[in-house]
mmCIF file of C-alpha atoms and ligand atoms in Angstrom:
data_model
loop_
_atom_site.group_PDB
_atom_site.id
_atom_site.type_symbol
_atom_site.label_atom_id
_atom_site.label_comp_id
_atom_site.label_asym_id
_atom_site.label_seq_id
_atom_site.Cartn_x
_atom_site.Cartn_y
_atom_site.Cartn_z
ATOM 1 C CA UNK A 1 39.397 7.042 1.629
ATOM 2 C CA UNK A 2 42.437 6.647 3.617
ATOM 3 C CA UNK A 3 42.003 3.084 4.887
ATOM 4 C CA UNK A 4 41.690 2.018 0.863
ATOM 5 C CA UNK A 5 44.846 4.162 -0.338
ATOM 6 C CA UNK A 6 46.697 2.469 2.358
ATOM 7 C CA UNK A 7 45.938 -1.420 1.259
ATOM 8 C CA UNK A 8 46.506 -0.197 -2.458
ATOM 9 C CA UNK A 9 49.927 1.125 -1.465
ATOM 10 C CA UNK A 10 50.762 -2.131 1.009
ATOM 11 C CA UNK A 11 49.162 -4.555 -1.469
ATOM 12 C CA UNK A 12 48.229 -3.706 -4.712
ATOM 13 C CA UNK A 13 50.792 -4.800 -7.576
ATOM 14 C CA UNK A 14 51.188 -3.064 -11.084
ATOM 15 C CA UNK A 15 51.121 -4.981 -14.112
ATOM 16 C CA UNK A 16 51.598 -4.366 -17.774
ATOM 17 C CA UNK A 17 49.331 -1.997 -19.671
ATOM 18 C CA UNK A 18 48.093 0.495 -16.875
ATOM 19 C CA UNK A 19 46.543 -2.507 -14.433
ATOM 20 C CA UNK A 20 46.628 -2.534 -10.925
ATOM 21 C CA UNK A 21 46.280 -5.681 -9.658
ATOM 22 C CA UNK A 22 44.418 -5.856 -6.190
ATOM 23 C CA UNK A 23 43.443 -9.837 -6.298
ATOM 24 C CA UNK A 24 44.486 -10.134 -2.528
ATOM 25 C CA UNK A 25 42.018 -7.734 -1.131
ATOM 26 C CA UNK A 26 39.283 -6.889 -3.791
ATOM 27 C CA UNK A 27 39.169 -9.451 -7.211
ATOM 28 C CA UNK A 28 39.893 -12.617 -5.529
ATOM 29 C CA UNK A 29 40.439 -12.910 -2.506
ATOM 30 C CA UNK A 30 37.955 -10.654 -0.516
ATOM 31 C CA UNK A 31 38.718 -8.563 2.622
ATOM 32 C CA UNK A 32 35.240 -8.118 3.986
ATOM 33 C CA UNK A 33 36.042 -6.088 7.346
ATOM 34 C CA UNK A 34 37.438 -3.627 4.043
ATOM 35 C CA UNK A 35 34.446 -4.041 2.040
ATOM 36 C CA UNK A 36 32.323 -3.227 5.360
ATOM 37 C CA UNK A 37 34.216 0.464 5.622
ATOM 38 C CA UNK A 38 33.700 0.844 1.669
ATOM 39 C CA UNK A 39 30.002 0.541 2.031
ATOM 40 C CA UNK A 40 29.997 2.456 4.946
ATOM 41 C CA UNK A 41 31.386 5.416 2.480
ATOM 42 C CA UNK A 42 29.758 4.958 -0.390
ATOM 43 C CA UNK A 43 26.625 5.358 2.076
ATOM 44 C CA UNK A 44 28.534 8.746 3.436
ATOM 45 C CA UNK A 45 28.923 9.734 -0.081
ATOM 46 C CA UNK A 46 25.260 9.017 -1.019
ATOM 47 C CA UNK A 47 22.715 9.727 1.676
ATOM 48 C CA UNK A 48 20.057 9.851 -0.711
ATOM 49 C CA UNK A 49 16.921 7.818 1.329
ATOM 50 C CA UNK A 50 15.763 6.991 -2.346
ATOM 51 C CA UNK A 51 17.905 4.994 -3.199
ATOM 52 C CA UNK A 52 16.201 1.439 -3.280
ATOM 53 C CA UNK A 53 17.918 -0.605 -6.166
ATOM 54 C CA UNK A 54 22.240 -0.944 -6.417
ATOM 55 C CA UNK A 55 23.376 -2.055 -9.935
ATOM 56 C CA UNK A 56 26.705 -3.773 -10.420
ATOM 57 C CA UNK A 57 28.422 -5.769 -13.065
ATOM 58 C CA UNK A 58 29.811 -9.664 -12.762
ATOM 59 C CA UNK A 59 32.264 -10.852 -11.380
ATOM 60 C CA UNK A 60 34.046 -8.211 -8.892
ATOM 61 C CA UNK A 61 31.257 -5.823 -8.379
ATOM 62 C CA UNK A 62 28.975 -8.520 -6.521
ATOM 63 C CA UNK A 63 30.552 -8.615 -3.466
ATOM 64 C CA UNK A 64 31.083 -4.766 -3.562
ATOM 65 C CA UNK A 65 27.375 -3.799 -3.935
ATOM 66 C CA UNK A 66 26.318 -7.212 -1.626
ATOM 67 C CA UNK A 67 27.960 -5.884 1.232
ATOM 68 C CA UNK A 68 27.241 -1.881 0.341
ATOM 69 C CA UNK A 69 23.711 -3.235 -0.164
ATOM 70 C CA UNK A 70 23.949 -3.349 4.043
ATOM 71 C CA UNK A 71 24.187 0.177 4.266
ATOM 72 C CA UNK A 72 21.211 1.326 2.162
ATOM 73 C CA UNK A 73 18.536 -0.473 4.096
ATOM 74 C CA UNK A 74 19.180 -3.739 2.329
ATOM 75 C CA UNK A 75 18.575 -2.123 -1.006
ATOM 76 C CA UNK A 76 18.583 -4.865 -3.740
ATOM 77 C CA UNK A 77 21.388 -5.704 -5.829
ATOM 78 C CA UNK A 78 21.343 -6.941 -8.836
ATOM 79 C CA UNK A 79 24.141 -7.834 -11.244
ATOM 80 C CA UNK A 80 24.411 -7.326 -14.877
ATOM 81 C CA UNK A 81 25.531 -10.769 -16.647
ATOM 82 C CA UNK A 82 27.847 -11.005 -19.181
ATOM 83 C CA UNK A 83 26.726 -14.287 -21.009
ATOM 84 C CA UNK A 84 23.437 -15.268 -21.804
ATOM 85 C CA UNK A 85 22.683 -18.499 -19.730
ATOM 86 C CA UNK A 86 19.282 -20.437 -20.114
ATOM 87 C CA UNK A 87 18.711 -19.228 -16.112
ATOM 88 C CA UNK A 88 18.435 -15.850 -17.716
ATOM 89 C CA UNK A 89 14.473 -16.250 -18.808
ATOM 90 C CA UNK A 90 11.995 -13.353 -20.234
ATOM 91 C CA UNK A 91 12.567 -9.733 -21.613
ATOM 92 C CA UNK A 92 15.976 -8.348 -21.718
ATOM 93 C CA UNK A 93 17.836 -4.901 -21.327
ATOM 94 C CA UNK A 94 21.342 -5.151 -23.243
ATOM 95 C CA UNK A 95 24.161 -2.644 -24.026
ATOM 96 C CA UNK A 96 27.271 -3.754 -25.738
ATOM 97 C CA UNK A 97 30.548 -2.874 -23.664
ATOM 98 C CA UNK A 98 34.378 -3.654 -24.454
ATOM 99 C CA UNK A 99 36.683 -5.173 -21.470
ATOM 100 C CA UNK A 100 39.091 -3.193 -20.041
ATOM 101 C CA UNK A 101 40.991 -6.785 -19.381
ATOM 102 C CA UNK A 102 40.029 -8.628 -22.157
ATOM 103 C CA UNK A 103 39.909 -6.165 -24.914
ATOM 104 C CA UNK A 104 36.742 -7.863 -26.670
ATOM 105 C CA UNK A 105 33.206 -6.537 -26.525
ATOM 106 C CA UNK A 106 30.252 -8.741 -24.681
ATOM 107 C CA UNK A 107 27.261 -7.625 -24.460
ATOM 108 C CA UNK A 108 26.025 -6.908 -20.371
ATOM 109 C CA UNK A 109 22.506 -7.789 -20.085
ATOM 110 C CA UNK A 110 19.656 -7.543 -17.018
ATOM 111 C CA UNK A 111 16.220 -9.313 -16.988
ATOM 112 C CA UNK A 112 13.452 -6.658 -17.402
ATOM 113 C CA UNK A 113 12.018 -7.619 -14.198
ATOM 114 C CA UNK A 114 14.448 -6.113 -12.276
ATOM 115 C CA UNK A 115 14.924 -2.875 -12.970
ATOM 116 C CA UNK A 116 12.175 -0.711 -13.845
ATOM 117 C CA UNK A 117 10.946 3.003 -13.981
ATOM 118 C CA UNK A 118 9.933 3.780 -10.006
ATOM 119 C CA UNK A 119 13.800 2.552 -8.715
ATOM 120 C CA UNK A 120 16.416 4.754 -8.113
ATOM 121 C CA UNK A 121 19.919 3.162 -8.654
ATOM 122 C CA UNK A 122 23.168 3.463 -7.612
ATOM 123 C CA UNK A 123 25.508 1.591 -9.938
ATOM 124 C CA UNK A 124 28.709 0.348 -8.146
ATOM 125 C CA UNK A 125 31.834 -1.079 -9.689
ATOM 126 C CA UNK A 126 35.436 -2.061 -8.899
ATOM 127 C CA UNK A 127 37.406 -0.407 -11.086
ATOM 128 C CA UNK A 128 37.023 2.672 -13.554
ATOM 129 C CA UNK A 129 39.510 2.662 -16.739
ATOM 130 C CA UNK A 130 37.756 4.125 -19.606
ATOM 131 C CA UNK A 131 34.100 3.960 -18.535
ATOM 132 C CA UNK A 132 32.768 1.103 -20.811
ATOM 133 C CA UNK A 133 31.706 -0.438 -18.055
ATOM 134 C CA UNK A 134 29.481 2.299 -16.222
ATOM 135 C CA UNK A 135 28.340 3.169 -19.774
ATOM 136 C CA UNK A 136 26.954 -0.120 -20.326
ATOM 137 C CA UNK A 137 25.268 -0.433 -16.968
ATOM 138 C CA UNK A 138 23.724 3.533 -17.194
ATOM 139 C CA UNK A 139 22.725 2.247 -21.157
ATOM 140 C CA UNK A 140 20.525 -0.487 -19.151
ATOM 141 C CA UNK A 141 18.861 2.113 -16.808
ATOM 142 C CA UNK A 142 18.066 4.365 -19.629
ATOM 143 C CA UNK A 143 16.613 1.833 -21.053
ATOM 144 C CA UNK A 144 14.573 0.669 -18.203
ATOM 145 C CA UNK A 145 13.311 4.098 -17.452
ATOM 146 C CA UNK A 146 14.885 4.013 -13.968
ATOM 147 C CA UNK A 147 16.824 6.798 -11.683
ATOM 148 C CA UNK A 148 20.499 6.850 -11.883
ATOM 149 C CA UNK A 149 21.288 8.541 -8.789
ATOM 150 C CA UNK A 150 24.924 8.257 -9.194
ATOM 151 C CA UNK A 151 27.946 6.064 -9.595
ATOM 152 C CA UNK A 152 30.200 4.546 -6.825
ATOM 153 C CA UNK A 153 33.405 3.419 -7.877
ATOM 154 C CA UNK A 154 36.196 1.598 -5.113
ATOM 155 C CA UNK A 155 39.339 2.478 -7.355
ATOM 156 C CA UNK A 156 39.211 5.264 -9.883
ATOM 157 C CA UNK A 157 42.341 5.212 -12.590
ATOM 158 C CA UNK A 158 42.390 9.184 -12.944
ATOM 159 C CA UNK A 159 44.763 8.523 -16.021
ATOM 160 C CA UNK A 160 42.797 7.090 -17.723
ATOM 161 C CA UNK A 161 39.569 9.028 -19.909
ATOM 162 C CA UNK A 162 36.004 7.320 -17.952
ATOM 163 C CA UNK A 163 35.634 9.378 -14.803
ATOM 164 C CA UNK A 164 36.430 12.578 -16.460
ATOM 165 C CA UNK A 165 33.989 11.714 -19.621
ATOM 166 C CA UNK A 166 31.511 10.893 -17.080
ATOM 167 C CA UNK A 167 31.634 13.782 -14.964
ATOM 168 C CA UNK A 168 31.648 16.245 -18.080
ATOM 169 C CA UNK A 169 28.294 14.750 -18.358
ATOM 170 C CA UNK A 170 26.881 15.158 -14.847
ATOM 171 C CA UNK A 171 27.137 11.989 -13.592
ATOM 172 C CA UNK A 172 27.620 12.010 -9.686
ATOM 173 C CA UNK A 173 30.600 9.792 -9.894
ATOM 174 C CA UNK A 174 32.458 9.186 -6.214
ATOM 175 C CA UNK A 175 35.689 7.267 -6.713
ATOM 176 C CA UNK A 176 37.046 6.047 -2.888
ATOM 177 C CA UNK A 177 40.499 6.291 -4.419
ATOM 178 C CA UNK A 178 41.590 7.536 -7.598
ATOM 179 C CA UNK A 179 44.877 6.750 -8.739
ATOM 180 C CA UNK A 180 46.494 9.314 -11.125
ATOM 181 C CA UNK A 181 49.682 7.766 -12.023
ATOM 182 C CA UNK A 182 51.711 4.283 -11.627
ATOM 183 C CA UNK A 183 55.058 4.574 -12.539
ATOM 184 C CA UNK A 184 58.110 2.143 -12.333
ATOM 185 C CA UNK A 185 55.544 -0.143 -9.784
ATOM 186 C CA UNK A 186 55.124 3.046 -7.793
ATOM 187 C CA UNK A 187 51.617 4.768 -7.213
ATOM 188 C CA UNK A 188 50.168 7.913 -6.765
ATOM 189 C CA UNK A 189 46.832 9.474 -5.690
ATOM 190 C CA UNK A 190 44.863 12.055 -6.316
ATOM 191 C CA UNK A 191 44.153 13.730 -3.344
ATOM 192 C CA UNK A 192 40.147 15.086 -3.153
ATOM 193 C CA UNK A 193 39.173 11.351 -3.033
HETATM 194 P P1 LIG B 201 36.327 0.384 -18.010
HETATM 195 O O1 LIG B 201 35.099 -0.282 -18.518
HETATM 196 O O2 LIG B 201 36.056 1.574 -17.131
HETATM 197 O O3 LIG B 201 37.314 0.680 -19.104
HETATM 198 O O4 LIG B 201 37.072 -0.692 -17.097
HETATM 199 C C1 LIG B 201 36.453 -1.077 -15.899
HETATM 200 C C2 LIG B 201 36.363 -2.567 -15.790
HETATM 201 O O5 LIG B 201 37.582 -3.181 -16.211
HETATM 202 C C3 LIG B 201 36.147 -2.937 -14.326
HETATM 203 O O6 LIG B 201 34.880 -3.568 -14.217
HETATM 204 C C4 LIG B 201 37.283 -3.878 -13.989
HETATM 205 O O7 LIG B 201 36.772 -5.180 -13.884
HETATM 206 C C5 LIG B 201 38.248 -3.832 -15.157
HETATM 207 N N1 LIG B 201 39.467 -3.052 -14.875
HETATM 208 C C6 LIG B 201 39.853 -1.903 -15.488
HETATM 209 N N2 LIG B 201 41.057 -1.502 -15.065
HETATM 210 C C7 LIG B 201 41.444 -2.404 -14.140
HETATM 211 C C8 LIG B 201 42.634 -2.524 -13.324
HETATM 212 O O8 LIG B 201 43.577 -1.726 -13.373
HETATM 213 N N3 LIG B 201 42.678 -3.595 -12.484
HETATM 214 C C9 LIG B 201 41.674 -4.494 -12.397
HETATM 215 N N4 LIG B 201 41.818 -5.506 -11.525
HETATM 216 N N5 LIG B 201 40.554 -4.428 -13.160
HETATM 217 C C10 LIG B 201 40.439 -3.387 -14.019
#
């Protein structure tokens, strides 16, 4: 997606460890005319009229799926927490997943309410590193007996092991932007996305 690659090259900023930081668009603060022409793609990429449920993960995949959400027929969203809170009441799905950013593992948890065997889900998420993430959140809809219909990811890091794991096992994963190297500050794209 051209319009993405663009504000990654204008905007983004590399930091230590592999992590490109895109807090002035994306993880903080939030370009929404942008996040309009992601959803518009990720619709593009997956037509499928089925599609009734969009799963994310808290904190930066909210406003990603929220505004997506507009594009599939105001399919629900709903958000995998990462903390147990007392507002999260009745049976749970939980996988265990370790933070990219963090390096600790949390568990990512979804009330059994919400997802359940007639949806079919698209999971969406900001970033792709080495797939915890989307492993934890496709652990939840196996357990819930739902449709994974596929995974829609803004920025893909191609050097990194996730969307190549994922799509060895058949996962329709579409990454708007996949970044295959960032060297000395500088980076570079793959070009198919
Ligand atoms: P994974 O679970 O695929 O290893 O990492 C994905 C998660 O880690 C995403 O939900 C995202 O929040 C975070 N993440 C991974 N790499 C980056 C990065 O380079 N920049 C930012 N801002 N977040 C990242």
């Amino acid at each position: 997606m051209e319009l993405l690659k663009e504000r990654i090259l204008r905007d983004g900023r590399a930091a230590e460890g592999g992590v490109l930081k895109v807090d002035s668009f994306l993880n903080h603060q939030i370009d929404i005319s942008l996040l309009q022409e992601i959803g518009k793609e990720f619709r593009r990429r997956f037509p499928q009229p089925e599609i009734n449920k969009i799963l994310t993960i808290e904190a930066s995949g909210i406003g990603i799926a929220a505004i997506a959400a507009q594009y599939f027929g105001n399919a629900d969203v709903v958000f995998a927490k990462k903390t147990r809170s007392k507002n999260l009441d009745g049976e749970l799905y939980t996988a265990p997943v370790r933070s990219y950013t963090r390096g600790e593992m949390f568990e990512v948890q979804v009330a059994r309410r919400y997802l359940t065997p007639g949806d079919h889900v698209l999971v969406i998420d900001d970033f792709l590193a080495h797939g915890q993430a989307l492993k934890g959140l496709m652990e939840i809809i196996r357990q819930s007996g739902a449709h994974l219909v596929g995974c829609g990811i803004v920025i893909e890091k191609g050097f990194q092991s996730g969307g190549r794991q994922l799509r060895e096992q058949g996962v329709n994963l579409q990454s708007l932007a996949i970044v295959d190297s960032i060297s000395d500050g500088v980076v570079s794209f793959r070009e198919e996305a």
